[in-house]
Coordinates of C-alpha atoms and ligand atoms in Angstrom, one line a residue:
X649 CA 88.6 -147.8 -97.1
X650 CA 89.2 -145.4 -100.1
X651 CA 91.9 -142.8 -99.9
X652 CA 90.6 -140.9 -103.0
X653 CA 90.7 -137.0 -102.3
X654 CA 89.0 -134.9 -105.2
X655 CA 90.4 -131.0 -106.1
X656 CA 88.2 -128.3 -105.4
X657 CA 88.5 -125.3 -107.7
X658 CA 90.5 -123.7 -105.2
X659 CA 92.9 -126.0 -105.0
X660 CA 92.6 -127.8 -101.8
X661 CA 91.4 -131.0 -101.2
X662 CA 88.2 -133.1 -100.3
X663 CA 88.0 -136.8 -99.3
X664 CA 85.6 -138.3 -101.5
X665 CA 84.0 -140.2 -98.7
X666 CA 82.3 -138.5 -95.7
X667 CA 80.2 -139.3 -92.9
X668 CA 76.8 -137.8 -93.0
X669 CA 75.2 -136.3 -89.3
X670 CA 71.7 -135.6 -90.4
X671 CA 69.1 -137.2 -87.7
X672 CA 72.1 -138.4 -85.8
X673 CA 71.1 -138.0 -82.7
X674 CA 72.5 -136.3 -79.7
X675 CA 73.9 -139.1 -77.4
X676 CA 74.8 -141.4 -80.2
X677 CA 76.5 -138.7 -82.7
X678 CA 79.7 -138.0 -80.8
X679 CA 80.6 -141.6 -80.5
X680 CA 80.1 -142.3 -84.5
X681 CA 82.1 -139.2 -85.2
X682 CA 85.1 -140.3 -83.0
X683 CA 85.0 -144.0 -84.5
X684 CA 84.5 -142.7 -87.8
X685 CA 87.6 -140.4 -87.6
X686 CA 89.7 -142.8 -85.3
X687 CA 88.6 -146.8 -86.4
X688 CA 88.0 -146.4 -89.9
X689 CA 90.3 -143.7 -91.8
X690 CA 87.2 -141.2 -92.5
X691 CA 88.5 -137.9 -93.1
X692 CA 85.4 -135.8 -94.0
X693 CA 82.3 -134.7 -91.7
X694 CA 79.2 -133.6 -93.2
X695 CA 77.5 -131.2 -90.7
X696 CA 74.8 -128.3 -90.9
X697 CA 73.7 -125.9 -88.3
X698 CA 70.2 -126.6 -88.8
X699 CA 71.1 -130.5 -87.5
X700 CA 71.4 -129.2 -84.1
X701 CA 73.8 -131.7 -83.1
X702 CA 77.0 -129.5 -84.4
X703 CA 77.9 -129.3 -80.5
X704 CA 78.1 -133.4 -80.4
X705 CA 79.9 -133.5 -83.8
X706 CA 82.4 -131.2 -82.1
X707 CA 82.9 -133.4 -79.2
X708 CA 83.3 -136.5 -81.8
X709 CA 86.1 -134.5 -83.4
X710 CA 88.0 -133.3 -80.5
X711 CA 88.0 -136.9 -78.9
X712 CA 89.6 -138.2 -82.1
X713 CA 92.0 -135.4 -82.4
X714 CA 92.8 -136.0 -78.5
X715 CA 93.3 -139.5 -79.3
X716 CA 96.7 -138.3 -81.2
X717 CA 95.1 -140.7 -84.5
X718 CA 94.1 -137.8 -86.4
X719 CA 95.0 -134.0 -86.4
X720 CA 92.8 -131.2 -87.4
X721 CA 94.3 -130.6 -90.5
X722 CA 94.1 -134.3 -91.6
X723 CA 90.2 -133.7 -91.1
X724 CA 87.4 -131.8 -93.7
X725 CA 84.6 -130.7 -92.1
X726 CA 81.7 -129.0 -94.1
X727 CA 78.8 -127.2 -92.5
X728 CA 75.8 -125.4 -93.6
X729 CA 73.6 -121.8 -93.7
X730 CA 70.0 -122.6 -93.3
X731 CA 67.4 -120.3 -95.1
X732 CA 66.3 -118.4 -92.1
X733 CA 70.2 -116.7 -91.7
X734 CA 70.4 -116.1 -95.4
X735 CA 70.6 -112.4 -94.6
X736 CA 72.7 -113.5 -91.4
X737 CA 76.1 -115.7 -93.1
X738 CA 78.8 -114.5 -91.0
X739 CA 76.5 -115.0 -87.8
X740 CA 75.6 -118.6 -88.5
X741 CA 79.1 -119.2 -89.8
X742 CA 80.1 -118.1 -86.0
X743 CA 77.3 -120.1 -83.9
X744 CA 78.5 -123.4 -86.0
X745 CA 82.2 -122.7 -85.3
X746 CA 81.3 -122.3 -81.9
X747 CA 79.1 -125.3 -81.5
X748 CA 81.9 -127.2 -83.2
X749 CA 84.5 -125.8 -81.2
X750 CA 86.8 -125.2 -84.0
X751 CA 88.3 -121.8 -85.4
X752 CA 87.3 -122.8 -89.4
X753 CA 85.6 -125.3 -91.1
X754 CA 86.8 -126.4 -94.7
X755 CA 83.4 -125.9 -96.6
X756 CA 80.4 -123.6 -96.0
X757 CA 77.5 -124.3 -97.9
X758 CA 73.7 -122.2 -98.5
X759 CA 71.9 -125.2 -97.5
X760 CA 68.7 -124.3 -100.1
X761 CA 69.0 -121.7 -102.1
X762 CA 65.4 -120.4 -100.4
X763 CA 65.3 -117.5 -98.0
X764 CA 62.6 -118.0 -94.7
X765 CA 61.5 -114.6 -93.0
X766 CA 64.6 -114.0 -90.7
X767 CA 62.6 -112.4 -87.9
X768 CA 59.7 -115.1 -88.0
X769 CA 58.3 -116.6 -84.8
X770 CA 60.9 -119.8 -85.3
X771 CA 64.8 -119.5 -85.5
X772 CA 65.3 -122.3 -87.8
X773 CA 61.4 -123.1 -89.3
X774 CA 59.6 -119.9 -88.8
X775 CA 55.7 -120.5 -90.3
X776 CA 52.9 -118.5 -91.0
X777 CA 49.8 -118.2 -88.8
X778 CA 48.2 -121.6 -89.9
X779 CA 51.2 -122.7 -88.4
X780 CA 52.1 -125.0 -91.3
X781 CA 53.4 -123.3 -94.2
X782 CA 56.7 -121.6 -93.8
X783 CA 57.4 -118.3 -93.7
X784 CA 59.2 -117.5 -96.7
X785 CA 61.4 -114.1 -97.6
X786 CA 60.3 -112.8 -100.9
X787 CA 63.4 -110.6 -100.8
X788 CA 65.8 -113.7 -100.6
X789 CA 68.0 -113.2 -103.7
X790 CA 70.9 -116.0 -104.3
X791 CA 73.1 -113.5 -105.4
X792 CA 73.3 -111.1 -102.3
X793 CA 73.4 -114.7 -100.2
X794 CA 76.8 -115.6 -102.1
X795 CA 78.1 -112.1 -101.5
X796 CA 78.0 -113.0 -98.0
X797 CA 79.8 -116.4 -98.5
X798 CA 82.6 -114.4 -100.5
X799 CA 83.0 -112.2 -97.6
X800 CA 83.3 -114.9 -95.0
X801 CA 85.6 -117.1 -97.5
X802 CA 88.0 -114.2 -97.5
X803 CA 87.9 -114.0 -93.4
X804 CA 90.0 -117.7 -93.5
X805 CA 86.7 -118.8 -90.9
X806 CA 86.3 -121.6 -94.2
X807 CA 88.6 -122.6 -96.5
X808 CA 85.8 -123.2 -99.5
X809 CA 82.5 -122.2 -100.2
X810 CA 79.8 -123.8 -102.0
X811 CA 75.9 -124.4 -102.5
X812 CA 73.4 -127.5 -102.0
X813 CA 70.1 -128.3 -103.5
X814 CA 71.0 -126.2 -106.5
X815 CA 69.5 -127.3 -109.9
X816 CA 70.4 -126.0 -113.1
X817 CA 68.6 -123.1 -113.3
X818 CA 69.7 -121.6 -109.8
X819 CA 73.2 -122.1 -111.0
X820 CA 72.5 -120.2 -114.3
X821 CA 70.7 -117.5 -112.0
X822 CA 74.0 -117.3 -109.8
X823 CA 77.0 -118.0 -111.6
X824 CA 77.3 -114.9 -114.2
X825 CA 77.3 -112.5 -110.5
X826 CA 79.9 -114.8 -108.8
X827 CA 83.4 -113.9 -108.2
X828 CA 84.2 -117.1 -106.4
X829 CA 82.7 -120.2 -108.1
X830 CA 81.1 -122.5 -105.9
X831 CA 83.2 -125.6 -105.1
X832 CA 80.9 -128.3 -104.8
X833 CA 76.8 -128.6 -105.5
X834 CA 75.8 -131.0 -102.6
X835 CA 72.5 -132.7 -103.9
X836 CA 70.3 -135.7 -103.4
X837 CA 72.0 -138.7 -105.8
X838 CA 71.9 -142.0 -106.4
X839 CA 71.2 -144.2 -109.4
X840 CA 67.4 -143.6 -109.0
X841 CA 68.0 -139.9 -109.5
X842 CA 71.1 -139.6 -111.1
X843 CA 70.4 -136.1 -112.9
X844 CA 73.0 -136.5 -115.8
X845 CA 72.0 -132.8 -116.9
X846 CA 72.9 -131.2 -113.6
X847 CA 75.9 -133.1 -113.3
X848 CA 77.9 -132.8 -116.4
X849 CA 76.3 -128.9 -116.2
X850 CA 78.2 -128.6 -112.6
X851 CA 81.4 -130.6 -114.3
X852 CA 81.5 -127.9 -117.2
X853 CA 81.8 -125.3 -114.5
X854 CA 84.6 -126.8 -112.3
X855 CA 81.8 -127.4 -109.6
X856 CA 81.9 -131.1 -107.9
X857 CA 79.2 -133.1 -107.0
X858 CA 78.6 -133.9 -103.5
X859 CA 75.7 -136.9 -103.5
X860 CA 73.8 -136.9 -100.5
X861 CA 71.4 -139.7 -99.4
X862 CA 72.8 -141.9 -101.5
X863 CA 70.9 -145.0 -99.5
X864 CA 67.5 -143.4 -100.1
X865 CA 68.1 -141.5 -96.8
X866 CA 66.2 -142.6 -93.6
X867 CA 66.2 -146.4 -93.4
X868 CA 67.9 -146.8 -96.2
X869 CA 65.4 -148.0 -98.6
X870 CA 67.3 -148.1 -101.8
X871 CA 69.5 -150.8 -100.2
X872 CA 66.2 -153.3 -100.4
X873 CA 65.8 -152.5 -104.4
X874 CA 66.5 -155.8 -106.3
X875 CA 68.9 -154.1 -108.8
X876 CA 71.0 -153.0 -106.1
X877 CA 71.2 -156.9 -104.3
X878 CA 72.0 -157.7 -107.3
X879 CA 75.0 -156.2 -108.2
X880 CA 75.8 -156.6 -104.2
X881 CA 75.2 -160.4 -104.3
X882 CA 77.4 -160.5 -107.6
X883 CA 80.6 -158.8 -105.7
X884 CA 80.1 -160.7 -101.9
X885 CA 79.4 -157.2 -100.8
X886 CA 76.5 -154.9 -98.8
X887 CA 74.3 -153.0 -101.1
X888 CA 75.6 -150.0 -99.1
X889 CA 78.9 -150.7 -100.4
X890 CA 77.5 -150.9 -104.3
X891 CA 75.7 -147.4 -104.0
X892 CA 78.3 -145.8 -102.5
X893 CA 81.1 -147.0 -104.8
X894 CA 79.3 -146.0 -107.6
X895 CA 79.5 -142.2 -106.5
X896 CA 83.5 -142.9 -106.2
X897 CA 84.1 -144.8 -109.2
X898 CA 82.4 -142.0 -111.2
X899 CA 84.1 -139.1 -109.3
X900 CA 81.3 -137.5 -106.8
X901 CA 81.8 -137.1 -103.1
X902 CA 79.3 -139.3 -101.3
X903 CA 78.2 -138.5 -97.7
X904 CA 76.3 -142.0 -96.4
X905 CA 75.0 -141.3 -92.6
X906 CA 75.0 -143.9 -90.0
X907 CA 75.4 -143.9 -85.9
X908 CA 76.3 -147.5 -86.3
X909 CA 79.8 -148.3 -85.9
X910 CA 79.8 -151.8 -87.9
X911 CA 77.6 -150.0 -90.7
X912 CA 79.9 -146.8 -90.9
X913 CA 83.1 -149.4 -91.0
X914 CA 81.2 -151.8 -93.5
X915 CA 80.4 -148.3 -95.8
X916 CA 84.0 -147.9 -96.2
X917 CA 84.3 -150.8 -98.0
X918 CA 84.7 -150.2 -101.9
X919 CA 83.4 -152.1 -104.3
X920 CA 84.8 -153.1 -107.5
X921 CA 82.3 -152.2 -109.9
X922 CA 82.7 -153.4 -113.3
X923 CA 81.8 -152.2 -116.9
X924 CA 78.4 -154.6 -116.4
X925 CA 77.7 -153.0 -113.3
X926 CA 77.8 -149.3 -114.7
X927 CA 76.1 -149.6 -117.1
X928 CA 73.2 -151.1 -115.2
X929 CA 73.8 -148.3 -112.6
X930 CA 74.0 -145.8 -114.9
X931 CA 70.6 -146.3 -116.6
X932 CA 68.3 -146.8 -113.7
X933 CA 67.2 -143.2 -114.1
X934 CA 65.9 -144.4 -117.8
X935 CA 64.2 -147.5 -116.8
X936 CA 62.4 -146.1 -113.3
X937 CA 60.6 -142.9 -112.4
X938 CA 63.1 -140.7 -110.8
X939 CA 62.8 -141.8 -106.5
X940 CA 63.4 -138.2 -104.6
X941 CA 63.0 -138.5 -101.0
X942 CA 64.2 -135.0 -99.7
X943 CA 61.2 -132.7 -100.6
X944 CA 60.3 -130.0 -97.8
X945 CA 57.3 -128.7 -98.9
X946 CA 58.6 -125.0 -99.8
X947 CA 61.2 -126.9 -102.4
X948 CA 58.6 -128.1 -105.0
X949 CA 58.9 -125.6 -108.6
X950 CA 60.9 -122.9 -106.6
X951 CA 64.1 -124.6 -106.5
X952 CA 63.5 -125.9 -110.3
X953 CA 64.4 -129.2 -110.2
X954 CA 62.8 -130.9 -113.5
X955 CA 61.4 -134.1 -111.6
X956 CA 60.0 -131.9 -108.4
X957 CA 57.1 -130.4 -109.6
X958 CA 54.7 -130.9 -106.3
Ligands
NDP2384 P1 71.3 -142.0 -96.3 O1 71.1 -142.3 -97.6 O2 72.6 -141.7 -96.4 O3 70.9 -143.1 -95.4 C1 71.0 -143.2 -93.7 C2 70.1 -144.1 -93.2 O4 70.5 -145.4 -94.0 C3 69.9 -144.5 -91.8 O5 68.9 -144.9 -91.6 C4 71.3 -145.6 -91.4 O6 70.6 -146.3 -90.5 C5 71.0 -146.4 -92.6 N1 72.1 -146.9 -93.1 C6 73.1 -146.4 -93.3 N2 74.2 -147.5 -93.9 C7 74.0 -148.5 -93.5 C8 73.9 -150.1 -94.0 N3 75.3 -150.0 -94.4 N4 73.4 -150.9 -94.0 C9 71.6 -150.6 -93.6 N5 71.7 -149.2 -93.3 C10 72.5 -148.4 -93.1 O7 70.4 -140.6 -96.0 P2 70.7 -139.2 -95.2 O8 69.5 -138.4 -95.6 O9 71.2 -138.9 -93.7 O10 71.9 -138.4 -95.9 C11 73.8 -138.5 -96.1 C12 73.8 -137.3 -95.6 O11 73.9 -136.4 -96.9 C13 72.8 -136.4 -94.3 O12 73.2 -137.3 -93.5 C14 73.6 -135.1 -94.5 O13 74.9 -135.2 -93.9 C15 73.4 -135.2 -95.9 N6 71.9 -134.3 -96.7 C16 72.2 -133.3 -96.9 C17 71.1 -132.6 -97.2 C18 71.1 -131.2 -98.0 O14 70.2 -130.2 -98.0 N7 71.8 -130.7 -97.9 C19 69.7 -133.4 -97.3 C20 69.9 -134.6 -96.6 C21 70.9 -135.2 -96.6 P3 71.7 -145.9 -88.5 O15 72.3 -144.1 -88.7 O16 70.6 -146.4 -88.1 O17 72.7 -146.7 -89.1

């Protein structure tokens, strides 16, 4: 288990290894969170309003605290404001706090730099009449949403604020107008989507990278890729540990998801990657076409990631 903590640009610290909770089913996620916090040393939980399981995540946190093995102050909890709430940030945070059973979170993120119609035909995914196209809000303004983040930050209901799915271009739209620089940018990140320009840009602005879908998301497709398996075999480690350790070694936060106790546990085993391993892992994005697994239809072009054009 790693006890690496990284320092955010507001001086607070964040455990570098967190547990993801997207697609973690109700009925399983409370136990997974409790297990992670009480049995493995994990101290960081990545949640979101849109995952619709915050209540169960909160139950897991509550049970872990009640066990006496961990205190609220030792746990780092993140949640996110979804695009249908881009005009109602304080309301979204209050709903998340109620769901989680907490009086503050440690980090609140703009989940995606887009806005959906806040008065549409669905709370989270409003659609146009054709039933398939998302009902976007053309008046979305990332700066206006960020100003609401700065306001909730001042209330103390969140200890830090950040962004997610922000490309360099979108960060450049936002940064000249901020009072508080985002603490993190949570993005899809693994050796096949390394995005070194974005990573360097964020670093130059004091923004930490949080790597989501580090195993390739649902089913962990990257775990089978031969380059990863080879390094895992060399170290007698799991491919998941290799992918997770790569981020830890290079100073990024990493958020693998699992509801399987044995995997939650083994994902905390850090591999001592050597220079040769890092050379391979750092060059895979040059020899492979980008693999981007999280591509909601409304993101193409609009989010301005160079590899995501359709
Ligand atoms: P991951 O890359 O973490 O992969 C999760 C999948 O890998 C699950 O199917 C899990 O199965 C499986 N898995 C986990 N560990 C192992 C292992 N050791 N061996 C084999 N299989 C394994 O995917 P996510 O997309 O969930 O990303 C992680 C987290 O990042 C999310 O849960 C969420 O918190 C965050 N995220 C944020 C996004 C954003 O827009 N900000 C978008 C996407 C993710 P099982 O659970 O059955 O064990």
